[in-house]
CSV table of N, CA and C in Angstrom, one decimal:
chain,number,residue,atom,x,y,z
A,1,MET,N,-8.7,3.6,7.5
A,1,MET,CA,-8.5,3.7,6.0
A,1,MET,C,-8.7,2.4,5.4
A,2,THR,N,-9.5,2.4,4.3
A,2,THR,CA,-9.8,1.2,3.6
A,2,THR,C,-9.0,1.1,2.2
A,3,THR,N,-9.2,0.0,1.5
A,3,THR,CA,-8.5,-0.1,0.2
A,3,THR,C,-8.9,1.0,-0.7
A,4,SER,N,-10.2,1.4,-0.7
A,4,SER,CA,-10.7,2.4,-1.6
A,4,SER,C,-10.0,3.8,-1.3
A,5,ASP,N,-9.6,4.0,0.0
A,5,ASP,CA,-9.0,5.2,0.4
A,5,ASP,C,-7.5,5.3,0.0
A,6,ALA,N,-7.0,4.2,-0.6
A,6,ALA,CA,-5.6,4.1,-0.9
A,6,ALA,C,-5.1,5.1,-2.0
A,7,ALA,N,-6.1,5.6,-2.8
A,7,ALA,CA,-5.7,6.6,-3.8
A,7,ALA,C,-5.5,8.0,-3.3
A,8,THR,N,-6.0,8.3,-2.1
A,8,THR,CA,-5.9,9.6,-1.5
A,8,THR,C,-5.5,9.5,-0.1
A,9,ALA,N,-4.5,10.3,0.3
A,9,ALA,CA,-4.0,10.3,1.7
A,9,ALA,C,-5.0,11.1,2.5
A,10,ALA,N,-4.9,11.0,3.8
A,10,ALA,CA,-5.7,11.7,4.7
A,10,ALA,C,-5.7,13.2,4.6
A,11,ASP,N,-4.5,13.7,4.1
A,11,ASP,CA,-4.3,15.2,4.0
A,11,ASP,C,-4.7,15.6,2.5
A,12,GLY,N,-5.2,14.7,1.7
A,12,GLY,CA,-5.6,15.1,0.3
A,12,GLY,C,-4.5,14.9,-0.7
A,13,ALA,N,-3.3,14.5,-0.3
A,13,ALA,CA,-2.2,14.3,-1.3
A,13,ALA,C,-2.4,13.0,-2.1
A,14,SER,N,-2.1,13.0,-3.3
A,14,SER,CA,-2.2,11.8,-4.1
A,14,SER,C,-1.0,10.8,-3.9
A,15,ALA,N,-1.2,9.6,-4.2
A,15,ALA,CA,-0.2,8.6,-4.0
A,15,ALA,C,1.0,8.8,-5.0
A,16,ALA,N,2.2,8.8,-4.6
A,16,ALA,CA,3.4,9.1,-5.4
A,16,ALA,C,4.2,7.8,-5.7
A,17,TRP,N,3.9,6.8,-4.8
A,17,TRP,CA,4.7,5.6,-4.9
A,17,TRP,C,3.9,4.4,-5.1
A,18,CYS,N,4.4,3.4,-5.8
A,18,CYS,CA,3.7,2.1,-6.0
A,18,CYS,C,3.6,1.4,-4.7
A,19,ASP,N,2.4,0.9,-4.3
A,19,ASP,CA,2.3,0.2,-3.0
A,19,ASP,C,2.8,-1.2,-3.1
A,20,ARG,N,3.2,-1.7,-4.2
A,20,ARG,CA,3.7,-3.1,-4.3
A,20,ARG,C,5.2,-3.1,-4.4
A,21,CYS,N,5.8,-2.3,-5.4
A,21,CYS,CA,7.2,-2.4,-5.6
A,21,CYS,C,8.0,-1.2,-5.0
A,22,GLY,N,7.3,-0.2,-4.6
A,22,GLY,CA,7.9,0.9,-3.9
A,22,GLY,C,8.6,2.0,-4.8
A,23,GLU,N,8.5,1.8,-6.1
A,23,GLU,CA,9.0,2.7,-7.1
A,23,GLU,C,8.0,3.9,-7.4
A,24,ALA,N,8.5,5.0,-7.9
A,24,ALA,CA,7.7,6.1,-8.2
A,24,ALA,C,6.6,5.7,-9.2
A,25,VAL,N,5.3,6.2,-9.0
A,25,VAL,CA,4.2,5.8,-9.9
A,25,VAL,C,4.5,6.4,-11.3
A,26,ALA,N,5.1,7.6,-11.4
A,26,ALA,CA,5.4,8.2,-12.7
A,26,ALA,C,6.6,7.6,-13.4
A,27,ALA,N,7.3,6.7,-12.8
A,27,ALA,CA,8.5,6.1,-13.4
A,27,ALA,C,8.2,5.2,-14.5
A,28,GLY,N,7.0,4.7,-14.6
A,28,GLY,CA,6.7,3.8,-15.7
A,28,GLY,C,5.4,3.0,-15.5
A,29,SER,N,5.2,2.0,-16.3
A,29,SER,CA,4.0,1.2,-16.2
A,29,SER,C,4.1,0.3,-15.0
A,30,HIS,N,3.1,0.2,-14.2
A,30,HIS,CA,3.0,-0.7,-13.1
A,30,HIS,C,1.9,-1.7,-13.3
A,31,GLY,N,1.7,-2.2,-14.6
A,31,GLY,CA,0.7,-3.2,-14.9
A,31,GLY,C,0.9,-4.5,-14.2
A,32,ALA,N,2.1,-4.9,-14.1
A,32,ALA,CA,2.4,-6.2,-13.3
A,32,ALA,C,2.1,-6.0,-11.8
A,33,CYS,N,2.4,-4.8,-11.3
A,33,CYS,CA,2.1,-4.6,-9.9
A,33,CYS,C,0.6,-4.6,-9.7
A,34,ALA,N,-0.2,-3.9,-10.6
A,34,ALA,CA,-1.6,-3.9,-10.4
A,34,ALA,C,-2.2,-5.3,-10.5
A,35,ALA,N,-1.7,-6.1,-11.4
A,35,ALA,CA,-2.2,-7.5,-11.5
A,35,ALA,C,-1.9,-8.3,-10.3
A,36,ALA,N,-0.7,-8.1,-9.7
A,36,ALA,CA,-0.3,-8.9,-8.5
A,36,ALA,C,-1.1,-8.4,-7.3
A,37,ARG,N,-1.5,-7.1,-7.2
A,37,ARG,CA,-2.2,-6.5,-6.1
A,37,ARG,C,-3.6,-7.1,-6.0
A,38,VAL,N,-4.1,-7.7,-7.0
A,38,VAL,CA,-5.4,-8.3,-6.9
A,38,VAL,C,-5.4,-9.4,-5.9
A,39,LEU,N,-4.3,-10.1,-5.8
A,39,LEU,CA,-4.1,-11.3,-4.9
A,39,LEU,C,-3.3,-11.0,-3.7
A,40,GLU,N,-2.5,-9.9,-3.7
A,40,GLU,CA,-1.5,-9.7,-2.6
A,40,GLU,C,-1.8,-8.4,-1.9
A,41,PRO,N,-1.5,-8.3,-0.6
A,41,PRO,CA,-1.6,-7.0,0.1
A,41,PRO,C,-0.5,-6.0,-0.3
A,42,PRO,N,-0.7,-4.7,-0.1
A,42,PRO,CA,0.4,-3.8,-0.4
A,42,PRO,C,1.6,-4.0,0.5
A,43,ARG,N,2.8,-3.7,0.0
A,43,ARG,CA,4.0,-3.9,0.8
A,43,ARG,C,4.7,-2.5,1.2
A,44,PHE,N,4.4,-1.5,0.4
A,44,PHE,CA,4.9,-0.2,0.7
A,44,PHE,C,3.8,0.8,0.8
A,45,CYS,N,4.0,1.9,1.6
A,45,CYS,CA,3.1,3.0,1.8
A,45,CYS,C,3.1,3.8,0.5
A,46,ALA,N,2.0,4.1,-0.1
A,46,ALA,CA,1.9,4.8,-1.4
A,46,ALA,C,2.2,6.3,-1.2
A,47,TYR,N,2.2,6.8,0.0
A,47,TYR,CA,2.4,8.2,0.3
A,47,TYR,C,3.8,8.6,0.8
A,48,CYS,N,4.5,7.6,1.5
A,48,CYS,CA,5.8,7.9,2.1
A,48,CYS,C,6.9,6.9,1.7
A,49,ARG,N,6.5,5.8,1.0
A,49,ARG,CA,7.4,4.8,0.5
A,49,ARG,C,8.0,3.9,1.6
A,50,ARG,N,7.5,4.0,2.8
A,50,ARG,CA,8.0,3.2,3.9
A,50,ARG,C,7.4,1.8,3.7
A,51,ARG,N,8.3,0.8,4.1
A,51,ARG,CA,7.8,-0.6,4.1
A,51,ARG,C,6.8,-0.8,5.2
A,52,MET,N,5.7,-1.4,4.9
A,52,MET,CA,4.6,-1.6,5.9
A,52,MET,C,4.7,-2.9,6.6
A,53,LYS,N,4.1,-3.0,7.8
A,53,LYS,CA,4.0,-4.2,8.5
A,53,LYS,C,2.7,-4.8,8.0
A,54,VAL,N,2.7,-6.0,7.4
A,54,VAL,CA,1.6,-6.7,6.8
A,54,VAL,C,1.3,-8.0,7.5
A,55,GLN,N,0.0,-8.1,7.8
A,55,GLN,CA,-0.5,-9.3,8.4
A,55,GLN,C,-1.6,-9.9,7.5
A,56,VAL,N,-1.4,-11.1,7.1
A,56,VAL,CA,-2.4,-11.8,6.3
A,56,VAL,C,-3.3,-12.6,7.2
A,57,LEU,N,-4.6,-12.4,7.1
A,57,LEU,CA,-5.6,-13.0,7.9
A,57,LEU,C,-6.5,-13.9,7.1
A,58,PRO,N,-7.2,-14.8,7.8
A,58,PRO,CA,-8.1,-15.7,7.0
A,58,PRO,C,-9.2,-15.0,6.2
A,59,VAL,N,-9.6,-13.8,6.7
A,59,VAL,CA,-10.7,-13.0,6.1
A,59,VAL,C,-10.2,-11.8,5.3
A,60,GLY,N,-8.9,-11.7,5.1
A,60,GLY,CA,-8.3,-10.6,4.3
A,60,GLY,C,-6.9,-10.3,4.8
A,61,TRP,N,-6.5,-9.0,4.9
A,61,TRP,CA,-5.2,-8.6,5.3
A,61,TRP,C,-5.3,-7.2,6.0
A,62,ALA,N,-4.2,-6.9,6.7
A,62,ALA,CA,-4.0,-5.6,7.3
A,62,ALA,C,-2.6,-5.1,7.1
A,63,ALA,N,-2.4,-3.9,6.6
A,63,ALA,CA,-1.1,-3.3,6.4
A,63,ALA,C,-1.0,-2.0,7.2
A,64,VAL,N,0.1,-1.8,7.9
A,64,VAL,CA,0.2,-0.7,8.8
A,64,VAL,C,1.5,0.1,8.4
A,65,CYS,N,1.3,1.4,8.2
A,65,CYS,CA,2.4,2.4,8.0
A,65,CYS,C,2.5,3.2,9.3
A,66,VAL,N,3.7,3.4,9.8
A,66,VAL,CA,3.8,4.1,11.0
A,66,VAL,C,3.4,5.5,10.9
A,67,GLU,N,3.5,6.1,9.7
A,67,GLU,CA,3.1,7.5,9.5
A,67,GLU,C,1.6,7.7,9.1
A,68,HIS,N,1.1,6.8,8.3
A,68,HIS,CA,-0.2,7.0,7.7
A,68,HIS,C,-1.3,6.0,8.2
A,69,GLY,N,-1.0,5.1,9.1
A,69,GLY,CA,-2.0,4.2,9.7
A,69,GLY,C,-2.2,2.9,9.0
A,70,GLU,N,-3.4,2.4,9.2
A,70,GLU,CA,-3.7,1.0,8.8
A,70,GLU,C,-4.6,1.0,7.5
A,71,ILE,N,-4.4,0.1,6.6
A,71,ILE,CA,-5.2,-0.2,5.5
A,71,ILE,C,-5.6,-1.7,5.6
A,72,ARG,N,-6.9,-1.9,5.4
A,72,ARG,CA,-7.4,-3.3,5.4
A,72,ARG,C,-8.0,-3.7,4.1
A,73,GLY,N,-7.9,-5.0,3.8
A,73,GLY,CA,-8.5,-5.4,2.5
A,73,GLY,C,-9.0,-6.8,2.6
């Protein structure tokens, strides 16, 4: 799964949670989260709200959700 796949889960469900703060996407504006995500990797899975294991690498980052797999950026 890549960063562009982050908007849609493998089963076709849309993201319900903010991948930076972990709050519901519908709960309000996440403009600050979107701005921070330009420079930071995601911290929460957008589909199940689990905290992800994140590894920052010299060439990017990798974030792993135990339920939905890995995202790279």
